[in-house]
């Protein structure tokens, strides 16, 4: 009884099992070891696929700061300036993100930028409740 190797063409029952060549597998990319490496890959791929994202974030931070400045004039309260330093810090982190070279730096600066912007939004909502 002869065995047909899996790589033999159909109908070739005379093939010698010793001549069988293992099926080639595509080389995989560097294995993902943990959550941090996966997060770094996601951040790097988003930044490379969407180069306009950094510019859009910068424009949005400028608009939110402008809204706070306009609100100071309309509500006549200096409390509405509280989120402005957080948006400025977020902008500084965004500038650092633009200059980052490694995946770890991209993840770090993008998380810090997002955290500063979210805290700024939270402060904006708290101050809006106080003023109204």
Backbone as JSON Lines, residues from 0, in Angstrom:
{"i":0,"aa":"X","n":[0.84,-1.16,0.0],"ca":[0.0,0.0,0.0],"c":[0.89,1.23,0.0]}
{"i":1,"aa":"X","n":[0.61,2.12,-0.92],"ca":[1.41,3.34,-0.99],"c":[0.58,4.5,-0.45]}
{"i":2,"aa":"X","n":[1.3,5.43,0.13],"ca":[0.61,6.64,0.61],"c":[0.97,7.79,-0.3]}
{"i":3,"aa":"X","n":[0.01,8.6,-0.56],"ca":[0.22,9.73,-1.45],"c":[0.49,10.96,-0.59]}
{"i":4,"aa":"X","n":[1.63,11.62,-0.81],"ca":[1.88,12.83,-0.02],"c":[0.87,13.92,-0.35]}
{"i":5,"aa":"X","n":[0.65,14.78,0.6],"ca":[-0.36,15.82,0.42],"c":[0.03,16.85,-0.63]}
{"i":6,"aa":"X","n":[1.32,16.96,-0.91],"ca":[1.76,17.96,-1.88],"c":[1.83,17.42,-3.3]}
{"i":7,"aa":"X","n":[1.52,16.15,-3.48],"ca":[1.58,15.56,-4.81],"c":[0.4,16.06,-5.63]}
{"i":8,"aa":"X","n":[0.62,16.25,-6.94],"ca":[-0.49,16.66,-7.78],"c":[-1.55,15.57,-7.85]}
{"i":9,"aa":"X","n":[-2.78,15.95,-8.17],"ca":[-3.87,14.98,-8.26],"c":[-3.59,13.95,-9.33]}
{"i":10,"aa":"X","n":[-3.88,12.74,-9.0],"ca":[-3.69,11.66,-9.97],"c":[-2.29,11.07,-9.94]}
{"i":11,"aa":"X","n":[-1.37,11.65,-9.18],"ca":[0.0,11.15,-9.11],"c":[0.12,10.24,-7.91]}
{"i":12,"aa":"X","n":[-0.2,8.99,-8.12],"ca":[-0.15,8.04,-7.02],"c":[1.18,7.31,-6.98]}
{"i":13,"aa":"X","n":[2.08,7.63,-7.88],"ca":[3.38,6.96,-7.92],"c":[4.44,7.76,-7.17]}
{"i":14,"aa":"X","n":[4.06,8.88,-6.63],"ca":[5.05,9.74,-5.96],"c":[5.56,9.05,-4.71]}
{"i":15,"aa":"X","n":[6.84,9.24,-4.47],"ca":[7.49,8.65,-3.3],"c":[7.26,9.58,-2.1]}
{"i":16,"aa":"X","n":[6.78,9.04,-0.98],"ca":[6.53,9.89,0.18],"c":[7.78,10.59,0.69]}
{"i":17,"aa":"X","n":[8.94,10.05,0.42],"ca":[10.18,10.69,0.87],"c":[10.5,11.94,0.08]}
{"i":18,"aa":"X","n":[9.94,12.06,-1.12],"ca":[10.2,13.23,-1.96],"c":[9.21,14.36,-1.68]}
{"i":19,"aa":"X","n":[8.29,14.12,-0.82],"ca":[7.27,15.13,-0.56],"c":[7.91,16.37,0.06]}
{"i":20,"aa":"X","n":[7.49,17.49,-0.44],"ca":[7.99,18.78,0.06],"c":[6.9,19.37,0.95]}
{"i":21,"aa":"X","n":[7.27,19.77,2.15],"ca":[6.23,20.35,3.0],"c":[5.69,21.63,2.4]}
{"i":22,"aa":"X","n":[4.4,21.84,2.6],"ca":[3.77,23.04,2.05],"c":[4.4,24.26,2.69]}
{"i":23,"aa":"X","n":[4.7,25.25,1.84],"ca":[5.33,26.47,2.34],"c":[4.29,27.36,3.02]}
{"i":24,"aa":"X","n":[4.68,27.84,4.14],"ca":[3.81,28.79,4.84],"c":[4.41,30.16,4.69]}
{"i":25,"aa":"X","n":[3.54,31.14,4.63],"ca":[4.03,32.51,4.49],"c":[4.69,32.94,5.8]}
{"i":26,"aa":"X","n":[5.81,33.62,5.68],"ca":[6.46,34.07,6.92],"c":[5.57,35.1,7.63]}
{"i":27,"aa":"X","n":[5.36,34.89,8.89],"ca":[4.5,35.81,9.63],"c":[5.33,36.98,10.12]}
{"i":28,"aa":"X","n":[4.63,38.06,10.4],"ca":[5.3,39.24,10.93],"c":[5.74,38.93,12.36]}
{"i":29,"aa":"X","n":[6.38,39.88,12.96],"ca":[6.85,39.68,14.33],"c":[5.67,39.33,15.22]}
{"i":30,"aa":"X","n":[5.8,38.31,16.01],"ca":[4.67,37.89,16.84],"c":[4.32,38.95,17.88]}
{"i":31,"aa":"X","n":[3.05,39.09,18.12],"ca":[2.57,40.02,19.12],"c":[2.63,39.32,20.46]}
{"i":32,"aa":"X","n":[3.37,39.91,21.39],"ca":[3.59,39.25,22.66],"c":[2.52,39.62,23.67]}
{"i":33,"aa":"X","n":[2.11,40.86,23.71],"ca":[1.14,41.26,24.73],"c":[0.29,42.42,24.29]}
{"i":34,"aa":"X","n":[-0.43,42.95,25.23],"ca":[-1.36,44.04,24.96],"c":[-0.63,45.32,24.58]}
{"i":35,"aa":"X","n":[0.52,45.57,25.18],"ca":[1.27,46.79,24.87],"c":[1.76,46.76,23.43]}
{"i":36,"aa":"X","n":[2.31,45.63,23.0],"ca":[2.79,45.52,21.63],"c":[1.65,45.65,20.62]}
{"i":37,"aa":"X","n":[0.5,45.06,20.96],"ca":[-0.66,45.19,20.08],"c":[-1.11,46.64,20.01]}
{"i":38,"aa":"X","n":[-1.14,47.32,21.13],"ca":[-1.54,48.73,21.15],"c":[-0.56,49.59,20.36]}
{"i":39,"aa":"X","n":[0.72,49.3,20.46],"ca":[1.72,50.04,19.69],"c":[1.51,49.85,18.2]}
{"i":40,"aa":"X","n":[1.22,48.61,17.8],"ca":[0.96,48.34,16.38],"c":[-0.27,49.09,15.88]}
{"i":41,"aa":"X","n":[-1.32,49.08,16.67],"ca":[-2.56,49.76,16.26],"c":[-2.31,51.26,16.13]}
{"i":42,"aa":"X","n":[-1.65,51.86,17.12],"ca":[-1.37,53.29,17.07],"c":[-0.51,53.64,15.86]}
{"i":43,"aa":"X","n":[0.51,52.84,15.61],"ca":[1.39,53.11,14.47],"c":[0.66,52.95,13.14]}
{"i":44,"aa":"X","n":[-0.19,51.94,13.03],"ca":[-0.9,51.74,11.77],"c":[-1.93,52.83,11.52]}
{"i":45,"aa":"X","n":[-2.59,53.28,12.58],"ca":[-3.57,54.37,12.41],"c":[-2.86,55.65,11.98]}
{"i":46,"aa":"X","n":[-1.72,55.94,12.58],"ca":[-1.0,57.16,12.23],"c":[-0.41,57.1,10.82]}
{"i":47,"aa":"X","n":[-0.05,55.92,10.34],"ca":[0.48,55.83,8.99],"c":[-0.63,55.8,7.94]}
{"i":48,"aa":"X","n":[-1.77,55.2,8.28],"ca":[-2.88,55.12,7.32],"c":[-3.65,56.43,7.2]}
{"i":49,"aa":"X","n":[-3.68,57.19,8.27],"ca":[-4.44,58.45,8.29],"c":[-3.51,59.61,8.64]}
{"i":50,"aa":"X","n":[-2.71,60.07,7.69],"ca":[-1.78,61.16,8.02],"c":[-2.5,62.47,8.32]}
{"i":51,"aa":"X","n":[-3.72,62.62,7.88],"ca":[-4.5,63.84,8.12],"c":[-5.04,63.9,9.54]}
{"i":52,"aa":"X","n":[-4.97,62.82,10.28],"ca":[-5.54,62.75,11.62],"c":[-4.86,63.72,12.59]}
{"i":53,"aa":"X","n":[-3.55,63.87,12.46],"ca":[-2.83,64.78,13.34],"c":[-3.24,66.23,13.08]}
{"i":54,"aa":"X","n":[-3.39,66.58,11.82],"ca":[-3.79,67.95,11.46],"c":[-5.22,68.21,11.93]}
{"i":55,"aa":"X","n":[-6.1,67.24,11.77],"ca":[-7.48,67.39,12.21],"c":[-7.55,67.55,13.73]}
{"i":56,"aa":"X","n":[-6.72,66.8,14.45],"ca":[-6.7,66.93,15.91],"c":[-6.22,68.31,16.33]}
{"i":57,"aa":"X","n":[-5.24,68.82,15.63],"ca":[-4.72,70.15,15.93],"c":[-5.79,71.22,15.68]}
{"i":58,"aa":"X","n":[-6.51,71.09,14.61],"ca":[-7.57,72.06,14.3],"c":[-8.69,71.98,15.33]}
{"i":59,"aa":"X","n":[-9.05,70.76,15.72],"ca":[-10.11,70.61,16.72],"c":[-9.71,71.19,18.07]}
{"i":60,"aa":"X","n":[-8.47,71.0,18.49],"ca":[-8.01,71.58,19.75],"c":[-8.04,73.11,19.68]}
{"i":61,"aa":"X","n":[-7.68,73.67,18.53],"ca":[-7.74,75.12,18.37],"c":[-9.18,75.61,18.43]}
{"i":62,"aa":"X","n":[-10.09,74.86,17.83],"ca":[-11.5,75.26,17.87],"c":[-12.08,75.18,19.28]}
{"i":63,"aa":"X","n":[-11.72,74.16,20.03],"ca":[-12.22,74.05,21.41],"c":[-11.68,75.17,22.28]}
{"i":64,"aa":"X","n":[-10.43,75.54,22.06],"ca":[-9.86,76.67,22.8],"c":[-10.58,77.95,22.42]}
{"i":65,"aa":"X","n":[-10.87,78.12,21.16],"ca":[-11.6,79.31,20.71],"c":[-13.0,79.36,21.3]}
{"i":66,"aa":"X","n":[-13.66,78.22,21.39],"ca":[-14.99,78.17,22.0],"c":[-14.93,78.6,23.46]}
{"i":67,"aa":"X","n":[-13.9,78.17,24.17],"ca":[-13.74,78.58,25.57],"c":[-13.52,80.09,25.67]}
{"i":68,"aa":"X","n":[-12.73,80.65,24.77],"ca":[-12.48,82.09,24.8],"c":[-13.73,82.9,24.46]}
{"i":69,"aa":"X","n":[-14.51,82.41,23.51],"ca":[-15.75,83.09,23.16],"c":[-16.75,82.99,24.3]}
{"i":70,"aa":"X","n":[-16.77,81.84,24.98],"ca":[-17.69,81.65,26.1],"c":[-17.36,82.59,27.25]}
{"i":71,"aa":"X","n":[-16.09,82.93,27.42],"ca":[-15.72,83.88,28.47],"c":[-16.37,85.23,28.19]}
{"i":72,"aa":"X","n":[-16.38,85.63,26.94],"ca":[-17.0,86.92,26.57],"c":[-18.5,86.9,26.67]}
{"i":73,"aa":"X","n":[-19.12,85.78,26.38],"ca":[-20.59,85.74,26.41],"c":[-21.15,85.49,27.81]}
{"i":74,"aa":"X","n":[-20.48,84.67,28.61],"ca":[-20.96,84.35,29.95],"c":[-20.4,85.28,31.02]}
{"i":75,"aa":"X","n":[-19.38,86.04,30.65],"ca":[-18.71,86.96,31.58],"c":[-18.24,86.24,32.84]}
{"i":76,"aa":"X","n":[-17.56,85.11,32.64],"ca":[-17.04,84.33,33.75],"c":[-15.66,83.79,33.36]}
{"i":77,"aa":"X","n":[-14.68,83.99,34.24],"ca":[-13.32,83.51,33.97],"c":[-13.18,82.01,34.2]}
{"i":78,"aa":"X","n":[-14.21,81.4,34.81],"ca":[-14.16,79.95,35.04],"c":[-14.05,79.17,33.73]}
{"i":79,"aa":"X","n":[-14.56,79.76,32.66],"ca":[-14.55,79.06,31.38],"c":[-13.16,78.96,30.78]}
{"i":80,"aa":"X","n":[-12.17,79.59,31.42],"ca":[-10.79,79.47,30.94],"c":[-10.08,78.25,31.53]}
{"i":81,"aa":"X","n":[-10.71,77.53,32.44],"ca":[-10.08,76.37,33.06],"c":[-9.67,75.27,32.08]}
{"i":82,"aa":"X","n":[-10.45,74.95,31.05],"ca":[-10.03,73.88,30.13],"c":[-8.91,74.3,29.18]}
{"i":83,"aa":"X","n":[-8.66,75.59,29.03],"ca":[-7.67,76.05,28.04],"c":[-6.27,75.5,28.32]}
{"i":84,"aa":"X","n":[-5.76,75.51,29.56],"ca":[-4.43,74.91,29.78],"c":[-4.38,73.42,29.44]}
{"i":85,"aa":"X","n":[-5.47,72.71,29.68],"ca":[-5.49,71.28,29.32],"c":[-5.44,71.09,27.81]}
{"i":86,"aa":"X","n":[-6.14,71.94,27.07],"ca":[-6.08,71.85,25.61],"c":[-4.68,72.24,25.11]}
{"i":87,"aa":"X","n":[-4.03,73.19,25.8],"ca":[-2.66,73.56,25.42],"c":[-1.69,72.4,25.68]}
{"i":88,"aa":"X","n":[-1.85,71.73,26.81],"ca":[-1.01,70.56,27.1],"c":[-1.27,69.46,26.07]}
{"i":89,"aa":"X","n":[-2.52,69.27,25.7],"ca":[-2.85,68.28,24.69],"c":[-2.19,68.63,23.35]}
{"i":90,"aa":"X","n":[-2.17,69.91,23.03],"ca":[-1.51,70.36,21.79],"c":[-0.01,70.09,21.85]}
{"i":91,"aa":"X","n":[0.61,70.32,23.02],"ca":[2.04,70.03,23.17],"c":[2.32,68.54,23.01]}
{"i":92,"aa":"X","n":[1.46,67.7,23.55],"ca":[1.61,66.26,23.37],"c":[1.43,65.88,21.9]}
{"i":93,"aa":"X","n":[0.55,66.57,21.21],"ca":[0.35,66.32,19.78],"c":[1.61,66.68,18.99]}
{"i":94,"aa":"X","n":[2.27,67.76,19.38],"ca":[3.51,68.13,18.71],"c":[4.6,67.07,18.95]}
{"i":95,"aa":"X","n":[4.64,66.54,20.16],"ca":[5.59,65.47,20.47],"c":[5.25,64.22,19.67]}
{"i":96,"aa":"X","n":[3.96,63.97,19.47],"ca":[3.53,62.81,18.7],"c":[4.02,62.92,17.26]}
{"i":97,"aa":"X","n":[3.96,64.12,16.71],"ca":[4.44,64.3,15.33],"c":[5.92,63.97,15.19]}
{"i":98,"aa":"X","n":[6.71,64.27,16.22],"ca":[8.14,64.03,16.16],"c":[8.59,62.67,16.63]}
{"i":99,"aa":"X","n":[7.65,61.85,17.08],"ca":[8.03,60.53,17.61],"c":[8.47,59.61,16.47]}
{"i":100,"aa":"X","n":[9.44,58.76,16.81],"ca":[10.01,57.87,15.8],"c":[9.69,56.4,16.03]}
{"i":101,"aa":"X","n":[9.5,56.0,17.27],"ca":[9.26,54.59,17.56],"c":[7.78,54.38,17.88]}
{"i":102,"aa":"X","n":[7.37,53.13,17.8],"ca":[5.98,52.8,18.1],"c":[5.64,53.08,19.56]}
{"i":103,"aa":"X","n":[6.59,52.83,20.44],"ca":[6.33,53.07,21.87],"c":[6.11,54.56,22.13]}
{"i":104,"aa":"X","n":[6.89,55.41,21.49],"ca":[6.7,56.85,21.66],"c":[5.37,57.3,21.07]}
{"i":105,"aa":"X","n":[5.01,56.74,19.92],"ca":[3.73,57.11,19.31],"c":[2.57,56.74,20.21]}
{"i":106,"aa":"X","n":[2.62,55.56,20.81],"ca":[1.56,55.15,21.72],"c":[1.52,56.05,22.94]}
{"i":107,"aa":"X","n":[2.68,56.32,23.53],"ca":[2.74,57.15,24.73],"c":[2.17,58.55,24.48]}
{"i":108,"aa":"X","n":[2.63,59.22,23.44],"ca":[2.19,60.59,23.19],"c":[0.73,60.65,22.75]}
{"i":109,"aa":"X","n":[0.27,59.66,22.0],"ca":[-1.13,59.69,21.6],"c":[-2.06,59.45,22.79]}
{"i":110,"aa":"X","n":[-1.67,58.56,23.71],"ca":[-2.48,58.35,24.9],"c":[-2.5,59.58,25.79]}
{"i":111,"aa":"X","n":[-1.34,60.21,25.97],"ca":[-1.3,61.42,26.8],"c":[-2.1,62.56,26.17]}
{"i":112,"aa":"X","n":[-2.02,62.69,24.83],"ca":[-2.79,63.72,24.16],"c":[-4.29,63.48,24.33]}
{"i":113,"aa":"X","n":[-4.72,62.25,24.14],"ca":[-6.14,61.92,24.28],"c":[-6.6,62.11,25.72]}
{"i":114,"aa":"X","n":[-5.78,61.74,26.68],"ca":[-6.14,61.89,28.08],"c":[-6.28,63.37,28.46]}
{"i":115,"aa":"X","n":[-5.34,64.2,28.02],"ca":[-5.42,65.63,28.32],"c":[-6.65,66.25,27.67]}
{"i":116,"aa":"X","n":[-6.97,65.86,26.44],"ca":[-8.15,66.4,25.77],"c":[-9.43,65.95,26.47]}
{"i":117,"aa":"X","n":[-9.49,64.69,26.89],"ca":[-10.69,64.2,27.59],"c":[-10.88,64.89,28.93]}
{"i":118,"aa":"X","n":[-9.8,65.11,29.66],"ca":[-9.92,65.83,30.93],"c":[-10.36,67.27,30.66]}
{"i":119,"aa":"X","n":[-9.88,67.86,29.58],"ca":[-10.33,69.2,29.2],"c":[-11.82,69.24,28.9]}
{"i":120,"aa":"X","n":[-12.32,68.23,28.2],"ca":[-13.76,68.15,27.93],"c":[-14.55,67.99,29.22]}
{"i":121,"aa":"X","n":[-14.04,67.17,30.12],"ca":[-14.73,66.97,31.39],"c":[-14.78,68.27,32.19]}
{"i":122,"aa":"X","n":[-13.65,68.97,32.24],"ca":[-13.62,70.25,32.94],"c":[-14.57,71.24,32.28]}
{"i":123,"aa":"X","n":[-14.65,71.21,30.95],"ca":[-15.56,72.1,30.24],"c":[-17.01,71.8,30.64]}
{"i":124,"aa":"X","n":[-17.38,70.55,30.75],"ca":[-18.75,70.21,31.12],"c":[-19.05,70.58,32.57]}
{"i":125,"aa":"X","n":[-18.07,70.39,33.46],"ca":[-18.27,70.75,34.87],"c":[-18.43,72.26,35.01]}
{"i":126,"aa":"X","n":[-17.6,73.02,34.33],"ca":[-17.67,74.47,34.4],"c":[-18.97,74.97,33.77]}
{"i":127,"aa":"X","n":[-19.43,74.32,32.72],"ca":[-20.71,74.73,32.1],"c":[-21.86,74.54,33.08]}
{"i":128,"aa":"X","n":[-21.82,73.49,33.89],"ca":[-22.85,73.31,34.91],"c":[-22.79,74.36,36.0]}
{"i":129,"aa":"X","n":[-21.57,74.74,36.37],"ca":[-21.39,75.76,37.39],"c":[-21.92,77.11,36.94]}
{"i":130,"aa":"X","n":[-21.63,77.45,35.67],"ca":[-21.96,78.78,35.16],"c":[-23.44,78.91,34.85]}
{"i":131,"aa":"X","n":[-24.07,77.86,34.41],"ca":[-25.48,77.97,34.0],"c":[-26.45,77.9,35.13]}
